[in-house]
Tab-separated table of N, CA and C in Angstrom:
chain	number	residue	atom	x	y	z
W	1	MET	N	77.131	109.461	-258.701
W	1	MET	CA	77.505	110.830	-258.939
W	1	MET	C	78.879	111.068	-258.315
W	2	ALA	N	79.792	111.578	-259.104
W	2	ALA	CA	81.146	111.855	-258.629
W	2	ALA	C	81.192	113.210	-257.929
W	3	LEU	N	82.226	113.413	-257.129
W	3	LEU	CA	82.386	114.671	-256.415
W	3	LEU	C	82.443	115.856	-257.385
W	4	GLU	N	83.038	115.656	-258.545
W	4	GLU	CA	83.086	116.711	-259.560
W	4	GLU	C	81.680	117.081	-260.034
W	5	ASP	N	80.790	116.096	-260.140
W	5	ASP	CA	79.409	116.353	-260.539
W	5	ASP	C	78.674	117.161	-259.467
W	6	VAL	N	78.929	116.832	-258.224
W	6	VAL	CA	78.346	117.590	-257.117
W	6	VAL	C	78.800	119.040	-257.203
W	7	ALA	N	80.090	119.246	-257.426
W	7	ALA	CA	80.630	120.601	-257.523
W	7	ALA	C	79.990	121.360	-258.681
W	8	LYS	N	79.731	120.680	-259.800
W	8	LYS	CA	79.099	121.336	-260.945
W	8	LYS	C	77.645	121.702	-260.658
W	9	LEU	N	76.957	120.890	-259.869
W	9	LEU	CA	75.584	121.231	-259.483
W	9	LEU	C	75.562	122.489	-258.616
W	10	ILE	N	76.514	122.581	-257.719
W	10	ILE	CA	76.554	123.705	-256.786
W	10	ILE	C	77.059	124.965	-257.467
W	11	SER	N	78.055	124.832	-258.311
W	11	SER	CA	78.643	125.982	-258.992
W	11	SER	C	79.066	125.592	-260.403
W	12	PRO	N	78.140	125.680	-261.360
W	12	PRO	CA	78.468	125.262	-262.722
W	12	PRO	C	79.648	126.014	-263.342
W	13	LYS	N	79.838	127.273	-262.965
W	13	LYS	CA	80.907	128.068	-263.572
W	13	LYS	C	82.263	127.878	-262.906
W	14	ARG	N	82.281	127.509	-261.642
W	14	ARG	CA	83.542	127.369	-260.904
W	14	ARG	C	83.561	126.123	-260.011
W	15	PRO	N	83.365	124.955	-260.603
W	15	PRO	CA	83.342	123.742	-259.772
W	15	PRO	C	84.671	123.473	-259.075
W	16	ASP	N	85.779	123.955	-259.646
W	16	ASP	CA	87.086	123.741	-259.022
W	16	ASP	C	87.165	124.382	-257.649
W	17	GLN	N	86.511	125.532	-257.473
W	17	GLN	CA	86.527	126.188	-256.168
W	17	GLN	C	85.727	125.391	-255.142
W	18	VAL	N	84.601	124.844	-255.569
W	18	VAL	CA	83.799	124.016	-254.662
W	18	VAL	C	84.582	122.767	-254.276
W	19	LEU	N	85.273	122.174	-255.234
W	19	LEU	CA	86.088	120.988	-254.931
W	19	LEU	C	87.155	121.310	-253.886
W	20	ARG	N	87.774	122.475	-253.996
W	20	ARG	CA	88.779	122.875	-252.998
W	20	ARG	C	88.152	122.993	-251.617
W	21	LEU	N	86.955	123.580	-251.566
W	21	LEU	CA	86.285	123.731	-250.279
W	21	LEU	C	85.846	122.379	-249.720
W	22	LEU	N	85.279	121.535	-250.565
W	22	LEU	CA	84.855	120.215	-250.099
W	22	LEU	C	86.045	119.392	-249.612
W	23	GLY	N	87.185	119.563	-250.265
W	23	GLY	CA	88.372	118.793	-249.911
W	23	GLY	C	88.847	118.999	-248.490
W	24	VAL	N	88.571	120.161	-247.927
W	24	VAL	CA	89.041	120.413	-246.554
W	24	VAL	C	88.231	119.633	-245.522
W	25	PHE	N	87.102	119.100	-245.944
W	25	PHE	CA	86.279	118.307	-245.022
W	25	PHE	C	86.652	116.826	-245.021
W	26	ARG	N	87.674	116.466	-245.779
W	26	ARG	CA	88.108	115.064	-245.864
W	26	ARG	C	88.322	114.490	-244.459
W	27	GLY	N	87.819	113.323	-244.240
W	27	GLY	CA	87.983	112.661	-242.950
W	27	GLY	C	86.967	113.091	-241.909
W	28	GLY	N	85.949	113.843	-242.313
W	28	GLY	CA	84.903	114.222	-241.369
W	28	GLY	C	85.229	115.428	-240.514
W	29	SER	N	86.081	116.293	-240.997
W	29	SER	CA	86.486	117.469	-240.231
W	29	SER	C	85.316	118.390	-239.922
W	30	GLU	N	85.411	119.045	-238.765
W	30	GLU	CA	84.513	120.125	-238.382
W	30	GLU	C	85.370	121.377	-238.317
W	31	LEU	N	85.000	122.408	-239.094
W	31	LEU	CA	85.870	123.562	-239.247
W	31	LEU	C	85.122	124.870	-239.077
W	32	THR	N	85.812	125.865	-238.531
W	32	THR	CA	85.264	127.212	-238.467
W	32	THR	C	85.421	127.871	-239.838
W	33	LYS	N	84.760	129.006	-240.013
W	33	LYS	CA	84.885	129.716	-241.282
W	33	LYS	C	86.333	130.131	-241.527
W	34	GLU	N	87.022	130.566	-240.483
W	34	GLU	CA	88.419	130.967	-240.615
W	34	GLU	C	89.281	129.792	-241.074
W	35	GLU	N	89.013	128.605	-240.533
W	35	GLU	CA	89.761	127.418	-240.946
W	35	GLU	C	89.439	127.051	-242.395
W	36	LEU	N	88.183	127.232	-242.787
W	36	LEU	CA	87.805	126.958	-244.174
W	36	LEU	C	88.555	127.878	-245.132
W	37	VAL	N	88.652	129.149	-244.768
W	37	VAL	CA	89.373	130.116	-245.606
W	37	VAL	C	90.838	129.717	-245.710
W	38	ARG	N	91.451	129.452	-244.577
W	38	ARG	CA	92.885	129.126	-244.545
W	38	ARG	C	93.192	127.836	-245.304
W	39	GLN	N	92.422	126.801	-245.060
W	39	GLN	CA	92.726	125.499	-245.651
W	39	GLN	C	92.333	125.394	-247.125
W	40	SER	N	91.302	126.123	-247.545
W	40	SER	CA	90.876	126.044	-248.945
W	40	SER	C	91.664	126.992	-249.842
W	41	GLY	N	92.183	128.074	-249.248
W	41	GLY	CA	92.871	129.074	-250.049
W	41	GLY	C	91.927	130.024	-250.766
W	42	LEU	N	90.633	129.918	-250.496
W	42	LEU	CA	89.645	130.814	-251.090
W	42	LEU	C	89.511	132.069	-250.231
W	43	SER	N	88.997	133.127	-250.827
W	43	SER	CA	88.773	134.353	-250.059
W	43	SER	C	87.620	134.145	-249.078
W	44	GLU	N	87.562	134.996	-248.078
W	44	GLU	CA	86.492	134.880	-247.093
W	44	GLU	C	85.124	135.048	-247.755
W	45	SER	N	85.013	135.971	-248.694
W	45	SER	CA	83.724	136.170	-249.358
W	45	SER	C	83.322	134.954	-250.195
W	46	MET	N	84.299	134.298	-250.820
W	46	MET	CA	83.987	133.093	-251.596
W	46	MET	C	83.556	131.958	-250.670
W	47	VAL	N	84.245	131.819	-249.545
W	47	VAL	CA	83.856	130.780	-248.578
W	47	VAL	C	82.448	131.050	-248.073
W	48	GLU	N	82.138	132.295	-247.747
W	48	GLU	CA	80.786	132.630	-247.283
W	48	GLU	C	79.749	132.298	-248.353
W	49	TYR	N	80.063	132.623	-249.602
W	49	TYR	CA	79.144	132.330	-250.709
W	49	TYR	C	78.899	130.826	-250.827
W	50	TYR	N	79.967	130.042	-250.833
W	50	TYR	CA	79.810	128.600	-251.004
W	50	TYR	C	79.212	127.936	-249.767
W	51	VAL	N	79.505	128.450	-248.591
W	51	VAL	CA	78.860	127.921	-247.387
W	51	VAL	C	77.346	128.116	-247.502
W	52	THR	N	76.938	129.280	-247.969
W	52	THR	CA	75.509	129.540	-248.160
W	52	THR	C	74.915	128.567	-249.168
W	53	LYS	N	75.595	128.374	-250.305
W	53	LYS	CA	75.105	127.438	-251.316
W	53	LYS	C	75.025	126.012	-250.768
W	54	LEU	N	76.058	125.581	-250.071
W	54	LEU	CA	76.080	124.223	-249.519
W	54	LEU	C	74.986	124.043	-248.472
W	55	ARG	N	74.716	125.077	-247.711
W	55	ARG	CA	73.626	124.990	-246.724
W	55	ARG	C	72.277	124.925	-247.422
W	56	GLU	N	72.120	125.635	-248.547
W	56	GLU	CA	70.877	125.554	-249.317
W	56	GLU	C	70.625	124.135	-249.820
W	57	TRP	N	71.692	123.437	-250.137
W	57	TRP	CA	71.599	122.047	-250.591
W	57	TRP	C	71.567	121.081	-249.408
W	58	TYR	N	71.504	121.616	-248.198
W	58	TYR	CA	71.493	120.810	-246.963
W	58	TYR	C	72.742	119.949	-246.837
W	59	MET	N	73.814	120.417	-247.435
W	59	MET	CA	75.039	119.631	-247.449
W	59	MET	C	75.946	119.936	-246.265
W	60	LEU	N	75.742	121.086	-245.633
W	60	LEU	CA	76.549	121.462	-244.474
W	60	LEU	C	75.690	121.527	-243.230
W	61	GLY	N	76.226	120.975	-242.161
W	61	GLY	CA	75.615	121.128	-240.859
W	61	GLY	C	76.428	122.123	-240.053
W	62	THR	N	75.794	122.747	-239.095
W	62	THR	CA	76.507	123.677	-238.212
W	62	THR	C	76.186	123.352	-236.760
W	63	ARG	N	77.119	123.703	-235.924
W	63	ARG	CA	76.911	123.614	-234.477
W	63	ARG	C	77.920	124.558	-233.834
W	64	ARG	N	77.775	124.778	-232.551
W	64	ARG	CA	78.724	125.604	-231.814
W	64	ARG	C	79.670	124.693	-231.049
W	65	ASN	N	80.956	125.019	-231.105
W	65	ASN	CA	81.941	124.223	-230.373
W	65	ASN	C	82.082	124.750	-228.945
W	66	ARG	N	83.021	124.226	-228.208
W	66	ARG	CA	83.202	124.600	-226.802
W	66	ARG	C	83.569	126.070	-226.617
W	67	ARG	N	84.183	126.654	-227.638
W	67	ARG	CA	84.543	128.074	-227.572
W	67	ARG	C	83.442	128.965	-228.151
W	68	ASN	N	82.272	128.386	-228.348
W	68	ASN	CA	81.097	129.076	-228.870
W	68	ASN	C	81.292	129.573	-230.304
W	69	GLN	N	82.176	128.914	-231.045
W	69	GLN	CA	82.382	129.239	-232.457
W	69	GLN	C	81.487	128.339	-233.303
W	70	VAL	N	81.012	128.872	-234.412
W	70	VAL	CA	80.239	128.050	-235.349
W	70	VAL	C	81.220	127.182	-236.130
W	71	VAL	N	80.965	125.883	-236.130
W	71	VAL	CA	81.777	124.959	-236.923
W	71	VAL	C	80.870	124.275	-237.943
W	72	TYR	N	81.443	124.013	-239.103
W	72	TYR	CA	80.722	123.407	-240.214
W	72	TYR	C	81.213	121.990	-240.438
W	73	SER	N	80.298	121.127	-240.829
W	73	SER	CA	80.664	119.759	-241.185
W	73	SER	C	79.763	119.313	-242.329
W	74	LEU	N	80.280	118.402	-243.137
W	74	LEU	CA	79.486	117.878	-244.246
W	74	LEU	C	78.415	116.941	-243.731
W	75	ASN	N	77.267	116.993	-244.362
W	75	ASN	CA	76.150	116.145	-244.013
W	75	ASN	C	75.696	115.418	-245.289
W	76	PRO	N	76.404	114.375	-245.682
W	76	PRO	CA	76.110	113.722	-246.970
W	76	PRO	C	74.730	113.072	-247.041
W	77	ASP	N	74.186	112.626	-245.936
W	77	ASP	CA	72.863	111.996	-245.979
W	77	ASP	C	71.791	112.993	-246.368
W	78	ALA	N	71.874	114.194	-245.830
W	78	ALA	CA	70.895	115.225	-246.183
W	78	ALA	C	71.039	115.615	-247.643
W	79	PHE	N	72.277	115.656	-248.139
W	79	PHE	CA	72.495	115.992	-249.543
W	79	PHE	C	71.859	114.940	-250.440
W	80	HIS	N	72.001	113.695	-250.068
W	80	HIS	CA	71.389	112.615	-250.847
W	80	HIS	C	69.877	112.811	-250.930
W	81	ALA	N	69.262	113.156	-249.821
W	81	ALA	CA	67.822	113.384	-249.817
W	81	ALA	C	67.457	114.559	-250.717
W	82	ARG	N	68.276	115.596	-250.716
W	82	ARG	CA	68.020	116.768	-251.561
W	82	ARG	C	68.129	116.408	-253.043
W	83	VAL	N	69.121	115.632	-253.411
W	83	VAL	CA	69.272	115.207	-254.807
W	83	VAL	C	68.065	114.369	-255.224
W	84	ASP	N	67.638	113.462	-254.358
W	84	ASP	CA	66.450	112.665	-254.675
W	84	ASP	C	65.243	113.560	-254.903
W	85	THR	N	65.068	114.552	-254.050
W	85	THR	CA	63.928	115.457	-254.168
W	85	THR	C	63.972	116.247	-255.464
W	86	LEU	N	65.163	116.713	-255.831
W	86	LEU	CA	65.286	117.546	-257.026
W	86	LEU	C	65.310	116.759	-258.333
W	87	LEU	N	65.961	115.616	-258.328
W	87	LEU	CA	66.202	114.907	-259.580
W	87	LEU	C	65.400	113.620	-259.743
W	88	VAL	N	65.279	112.852	-258.695
W	88	VAL	CA	64.639	111.538	-258.817
W	88	VAL	C	63.122	111.636	-258.694
W	89	ASP	N	62.630	112.356	-257.709
W	89	ASP	CA	61.188	112.437	-257.500
W	89	ASP	C	60.423	112.973	-258.711
W	90	PRO	N	60.898	114.025	-259.389
W	90	PRO	CA	60.156	114.487	-260.566
W	90	PRO	C	60.029	113.414	-261.654
W	91	ILE	N	61.046	112.593	-261.809
W	91	ILE	CA	60.986	111.529	-262.822
W	91	ILE	C	60.025	110.436	-262.359
W	92	ARG	N	60.073	110.095	-261.078
W	92	ARG	CA	59.121	109.110	-260.544
W	92	ARG	C	57.677	109.590	-260.772
W	93	ASN	N	57.442	110.869	-260.469
W	93	ASN	CA	56.103	111.409	-260.644
W	93	ASN	C	55.673	111.411	-262.106
W	94	LEU	N	56.609	111.622	-262.999
W	94	LEU	CA	56.307	111.632	-264.421
W	94	LEU	C	55.845	110.273	-264.929
W	95	VAL	N	56.460	109.214	-264.434
W	95	VAL	CA	56.121	107.883	-264.939
W	95	VAL	C	54.967	107.223	-264.203
W	96	ARG	N	54.485	107.837	-263.173
W	96	ARG	CA	53.336	107.260	-262.440
W	96	ARG	C	52.043	107.484	-263.159
């Protein structure tokens, strides 16, 4: 599955916006919401919306940094498990 496919799963109508947001995590970055807004160029409300969607897919992890700010990071292993649960397991169950 390509990154574009992931973006289409999360936001079928605006995958380009999800790609912009995902791109800021390149290299394993941990970012605050303010940094996500600044680096992605998306509005704060759009970042909040996509952060919520990505968390629903278990794709984002959160923690508090030393300044007690919430920072977000990608969690690709959890996303893989979610895709398996949604897409692979139903097919496995069908053929059993």
